[in-house]
Amino acid sequence: AQSVSQHNHHVILSEAASLELGCNYSYGGTVNLFWYVQYPGQHLQLLLKYFSGDPLVKGIKGFEAEFIKSKFSFNLRKPSVQWSDTAEYFCAVLTNTGNQFYFGTGTSLTVIP
Amino acid sequence: GAVVSQHPSWVICKSGTSVKIECRSLDFQATTMFWYRQFPKQSLMLMATSNEGSKATYEQGVEKDKFLINHASLTLSTLTVTSAHPEDSSFYICSACRDLFANTQYFGPGTRLTVL
């Protein structure tokens, strides 16, 4: 069965620190990859997505992610976090066979002013 | 951007009753809708994939007779929790996709179900 794992359950950073959140998936076929963010009390929102082409994708609010196929990874990065980045971050995978999404367990990010 | 609504946002019911949750795409037609369940401090668990005009596809371990899904139109999918029990208390979230290949989901705000 497909699975998505996020290794960091809770991350605490000071403002201006750099962020990297890990995401690994287990699926041997073609995948589409996503990062979603859920701010406190709000809906899930799409941060960025990878379908094909340049493995380094840029999303909203200064976030980017790199797809490394050999490592089955799609890590999320931001060079300098802000207090407003405090949220839950979810990695998700869409396989090309099942038309179904699988989410990681999420990472809670707290940014201290 | 695309807007997805859910109704109700919060429901409390007695054990044994059935509860219907609606998911609507307000400004686009959604050929595919997903239903998720989210436990406190945990990730979203995909329950089922709903395609307009056909039967929903349920994930392993999800009882199709307990969680009835109807996707009767391109803008509406409903999830009915039948004979609800306290262990069904959870946060239920739907998402809708514009296109056939479901590559971008738009999420609803969720419905918090509490079963007494």
PDB file of N, CA and C in Angstrom, chain A residues 6-51:
ATOM      1  N   GLN A   6       6.081  11.753   7.162  1.00  0.00           N
ATOM      2  CA  GLN A   6       6.702  13.029   7.500  1.00  0.00           C
ATOM      3  C   GLN A   6       7.418  12.805   8.815  1.00  0.00           C
ATOM      4  N   HIS A   7       8.705  13.005   8.808  1.00  0.00           N
ATOM      5  CA  HIS A   7       9.515  12.586   9.947  1.00  0.00           C
ATOM      6  C   HIS A   7       9.432  13.541  11.117  1.00  0.00           C
ATOM      7  N   ASN A   8       9.189  14.804  10.828  1.00  0.00           N
ATOM      8  CA  ASN A   8       9.148  15.808  11.886  1.00  0.00           C
ATOM      9  C   ASN A   8       7.706  16.015  12.301  1.00  0.00           C
ATOM     10  N   HIS A   9       7.384  15.659  13.525  1.00  0.00           N
ATOM     11  CA  HIS A   9       6.005  15.818  13.977  1.00  0.00           C
ATOM     12  C   HIS A   9       5.743  17.237  14.473  1.00  0.00           C
ATOM     13  N   HIS A  10       6.756  17.785  15.124  1.00  0.00           N
ATOM     14  CA  HIS A  10       6.598  19.129  15.646  1.00  0.00           C
ATOM     15  C   HIS A  10       7.941  19.836  15.548  1.00  0.00           C
ATOM     16  N   VAL A  11       7.915  20.990  14.904  1.00  0.00           N
ATOM     17  CA  VAL A  11       9.133  21.773  14.725  1.00  0.00           C
ATOM     18  C   VAL A  11       8.919  23.156  15.332  1.00  0.00           C
ATOM     19  N   ILE A  12       9.885  23.601  16.090  1.00  0.00           N
ATOM     20  CA  ILE A  12       9.831  24.947  16.679  1.00  0.00           C
ATOM     21  C   ILE A  12      11.042  25.724  16.196  1.00  0.00           C
ATOM     22  N   LEU A  13      10.802  26.876  15.598  1.00  0.00           N
ATOM     23  CA  LEU A  13      11.887  27.696  15.066  1.00  0.00           C
ATOM     24  C   LEU A  13      11.709  29.141  15.491  1.00  0.00           C
ATOM     25  N   SER A  14      12.799  29.847  15.518  1.00  0.00           N
ATOM     26  CA  SER A  14      12.733  31.292  15.726  1.00  0.00           C
ATOM     27  C   SER A  14      12.530  31.966  14.375  1.00  0.00           C
ATOM     28  N   GLU A  15      11.957  33.150  14.401  1.00  0.00           N
ATOM     29  CA  GLU A  15      11.779  33.894  13.151  1.00  0.00           C
ATOM     30  C   GLU A  15      13.114  34.080  12.458  1.00  0.00           C
ATOM     31  N   ALA A  16      13.080  34.033  11.141  1.00  0.00           N
ATOM     32  CA  ALA A  16      14.249  34.190  10.267  1.00  0.00           C
ATOM     33  C   ALA A  16      15.084  32.912  10.146  1.00  0.00           C
ATOM     34  N   ALA A  17      14.755  31.893  10.911  1.00  0.00           N
ATOM     35  CA  ALA A  17      15.475  30.632  10.756  1.00  0.00           C
ATOM     36  C   ALA A  17      15.048  29.967   9.456  1.00  0.00           C
ATOM     37  N   SER A  18      15.864  29.053   8.974  1.00  0.00           N
ATOM     38  CA  SER A  18      15.515  28.319   7.751  1.00  0.00           C
ATOM     39  C   SER A  18      14.738  27.058   8.119  1.00  0.00           C
ATOM     40  N   LEU A  19      13.884  26.664   7.211  1.00  0.00           N
ATOM     41  CA  LEU A  19      12.989  25.533   7.456  1.00  0.00           C
ATOM     42  C   LEU A  19      13.200  24.456   6.407  1.00  0.00           C
ATOM     43  N   GLU A  20      13.221  23.223   6.851  1.00  0.00           N
ATOM     44  CA  GLU A  20      13.121  22.104   5.930  1.00  0.00           C
ATOM     45  C   GLU A  20      12.290  21.023   6.583  1.00  0.00           C
ATOM     46  N   LEU A  21      11.211  20.646   5.941  1.00  0.00           N
ATOM     47  CA  LEU A  21      10.337  19.581   6.423  1.00  0.00           C
ATOM     48  C   LEU A  21      10.446  18.396   5.477  1.00  0.00           C
ATOM     49  N   GLY A  22      10.676  17.229   6.054  1.00  0.00           N
ATOM     50  CA  GLY A  22      10.868  16.044   5.238  1.00  0.00           C
ATOM     51  C   GLY A  22       9.564  15.360   4.856  1.00  0.00           C
ATOM     52  N   CYS A  23       9.562  14.786   3.665  1.00  0.00           N
ATOM     53  CA  CYS A  23       8.422  13.995   3.196  1.00  0.00           C
ATOM     54  C   CYS A  23       8.963  12.879   2.322  1.00  0.00           C
ATOM     55  N   ASN A  24       8.617  11.664   2.666  1.00  0.00           N
ATOM     56  CA  ASN A  24       8.999  10.515   1.844  1.00  0.00           C
ATOM     57  C   ASN A  24       7.755   9.685   1.537  1.00  0.00           C
ATOM     58  N   TYR A  25       7.750   9.096   0.377  1.00  0.00           N
ATOM     59  CA  TYR A  25       6.598   8.292  -0.002  1.00  0.00           C
ATOM     60  C   TYR A  25       7.076   6.938  -0.490  1.00  0.00           C
ATOM     61  N   SER A  26       6.159   5.991  -0.449  1.00  0.00           N
ATOM     62  CA  SER A  26       6.498   4.665  -0.962  1.00  0.00           C
ATOM     63  C   SER A  26       5.533   4.333  -2.076  1.00  0.00           C
ATOM     64  N   TYR A  27       6.015   4.437  -3.279  1.00  0.00           N
ATOM     65  CA  TYR A  27       5.243   4.070  -4.458  1.00  0.00           C
ATOM     66  C   TYR A  27       6.189   4.081  -5.637  1.00  0.00           C
ATOM     67  N   GLY A  28       6.194   3.022  -6.395  1.00  0.00           N
ATOM     68  CA  GLY A  28       7.189   2.901  -7.444  1.00  0.00           C
ATOM     69  C   GLY A  28       6.833   3.552  -8.758  1.00  0.00           C
ATOM     70  N   GLY A  29       5.592   3.930  -8.914  1.00  0.00           N
ATOM     71  CA  GLY A  29       5.156   4.493 -10.188  1.00  0.00           C
ATOM     72  C   GLY A  29       5.229   6.005 -10.204  1.00  0.00           C
ATOM     73  N   THR A  30       4.597   6.558 -11.209  1.00  0.00           N
ATOM     74  CA  THR A  30       4.557   8.018 -11.362  1.00  0.00           C
ATOM     75  C   THR A  30       3.641   8.625 -10.313  1.00  0.00           C
ATOM     76  N   VAL A  31       4.092   9.699  -9.712  1.00  0.00           N
ATOM     77  CA  VAL A  31       3.289  10.357  -8.683  1.00  0.00           C
ATOM     78  C   VAL A  31       3.215  11.854  -8.933  1.00  0.00           C
ATOM     79  N   ASN A  32       2.181  12.438  -8.424  1.00  0.00           N
ATOM     80  CA  ASN A  32       2.092  13.885  -8.290  1.00  0.00           C
ATOM     81  C   ASN A  32       2.226  14.184  -6.807  1.00  0.00           C
ATOM     82  N   LEU A  33       2.924  15.246  -6.479  1.00  0.00           N
ATOM     83  CA  LEU A  33       3.254  15.521  -5.085  1.00  0.00           C
ATOM     84  C   LEU A  33       2.773  16.907  -4.679  1.00  0.00           C
ATOM     85  N   PHE A  34       2.348  17.016  -3.454  1.00  0.00           N
ATOM     86  CA  PHE A  34       1.749  18.256  -2.975  1.00  0.00           C
ATOM     87  C   PHE A  34       2.206  18.552  -1.549  1.00  0.00           C
ATOM     88  N   TRP A  35       2.220  19.834  -1.248  1.00  0.00           N
ATOM     89  CA  TRP A  35       2.294  20.274   0.142  1.00  0.00           C
ATOM     90  C   TRP A  35       1.095  21.178   0.403  1.00  0.00           C
ATOM     91  N   TYR A  36       0.395  20.866   1.492  1.00  0.00           N
ATOM     92  CA  TYR A  36      -0.735  21.664   1.932  1.00  0.00           C
ATOM     93  C   TYR A  36      -0.405  22.270   3.289  1.00  0.00           C
ATOM     94  N   VAL A  37      -1.027  23.402   3.562  1.00  0.00           N
ATOM     95  CA  VAL A  37      -0.846  24.057   4.856  1.00  0.00           C
ATOM     96  C   VAL A  37      -2.227  24.308   5.475  1.00  0.00           C
ATOM     97  N   GLN A  38      -2.289  24.151   6.773  1.00  0.00           N
ATOM     98  CA  GLN A  38      -3.537  24.421   7.498  1.00  0.00           C
ATOM     99  C   GLN A  38      -3.206  25.385   8.621  1.00  0.00           C
ATOM    100  N   TYR A  39      -3.570  26.648   8.427  1.00  0.00           N
ATOM    101  CA  TYR A  39      -3.373  27.644   9.470  1.00  0.00           C
ATOM    102  C   TYR A  39      -4.424  27.436  10.554  1.00  0.00           C
ATOM    103  N   PRO A  40      -4.133  27.842  11.772  1.00  0.00           N
ATOM    104  CA  PRO A  40      -5.084  27.620  12.870  1.00  0.00           C
ATOM    105  C   PRO A  40      -6.487  28.100  12.531  1.00  0.00           C
ATOM    106  N   GLY A  41      -7.438  27.188  12.640  1.00  0.00           N
ATOM    107  CA  GLY A  41      -8.827  27.541  12.398  1.00  0.00           C
ATOM    108  C   GLY A  41      -9.213  27.721  10.948  1.00  0.00           C
ATOM    109  N   GLN A  42      -8.342  27.347  10.034  1.00  0.00           N
ATOM    110  CA  GLN A  42      -8.641  27.544   8.614  1.00  0.00           C
ATOM    111  C   GLN A  42      -8.645  26.229   7.839  1.00  0.00           C
ATOM    112  N   HIS A  43      -9.094  26.329   6.564  1.00  0.00           N
ATOM    113  CA  HIS A  43      -9.094  25.172   5.671  1.00  0.00           C
ATOM    114  C   HIS A  43      -7.667  24.776   5.313  1.00  0.00           C
ATOM    115  N   LEU A  44      -7.567  23.611   4.767  1.00  0.00           N
ATOM    116  CA  LEU A  44      -6.328  23.219   4.104  1.00  0.00           C
ATOM    117  C   LEU A  44      -6.165  24.055   2.833  1.00  0.00           C
ATOM    118  N   GLN A  45      -4.948  24.519   2.610  1.00  0.00           N
ATOM    119  CA  GLN A  45      -4.666  25.290   1.393  1.00  0.00           C
ATOM    120  C   GLN A  45      -3.453  24.699   0.691  1.00  0.00           C
ATOM    121  N   LEU A  46      -3.470  24.759  -0.610  1.00  0.00           N
ATOM    122  CA  LEU A  46      -2.353  24.248  -1.380  1.00  0.00           C
ATOM    123  C   LEU A  46      -1.183  25.230  -1.323  1.00  0.00           C
ATOM    124  N   LEU A  47      -0.009  24.725  -0.962  1.00  0.00           N
ATOM    125  CA  LEU A  47       1.215  25.528  -0.963  1.00  0.00           C
ATOM    126  C   LEU A  47       1.933  25.427  -2.304  1.00  0.00           C
ATOM    127  N   LEU A  48       2.094  24.202  -2.757  1.00  0.00           N
ATOM    128  CA  LEU A  48       2.761  23.958  -4.028  1.00  0.00           C
ATOM    129  C   LEU A  48       2.509  22.529  -4.471  1.00  0.00           C
ATOM    130  N   LYS A  49       2.836  22.273  -5.739  1.00  0.00           N
ATOM    131  CA  LYS A  49       2.622  20.940  -6.274  1.00  0.00           C
ATOM    132  C   LYS A  49       3.658  20.645  -7.358  1.00  0.00           C
ATOM    133  N   TYR A  50       3.939  19.366  -7.503  1.00  0.00           N
ATOM    134  CA  TYR A  50       4.847  18.908  -8.546  1.00  0.00           C
ATOM    135  C   TYR A  50       4.126  17.865  -9.388  1.00  0.00           C
ATOM    136  N   PHE A  51       4.147  18.087 -10.722  1.00  0.00           N
ATOM    137  CA  PHE A  51       3.580  17.104 -11.629  1.00  0.00           C
ATOM    138  C   PHE A  51       4.677  16.512 -12.515  1.00  0.00           C
TER     139      PHE A  51
END
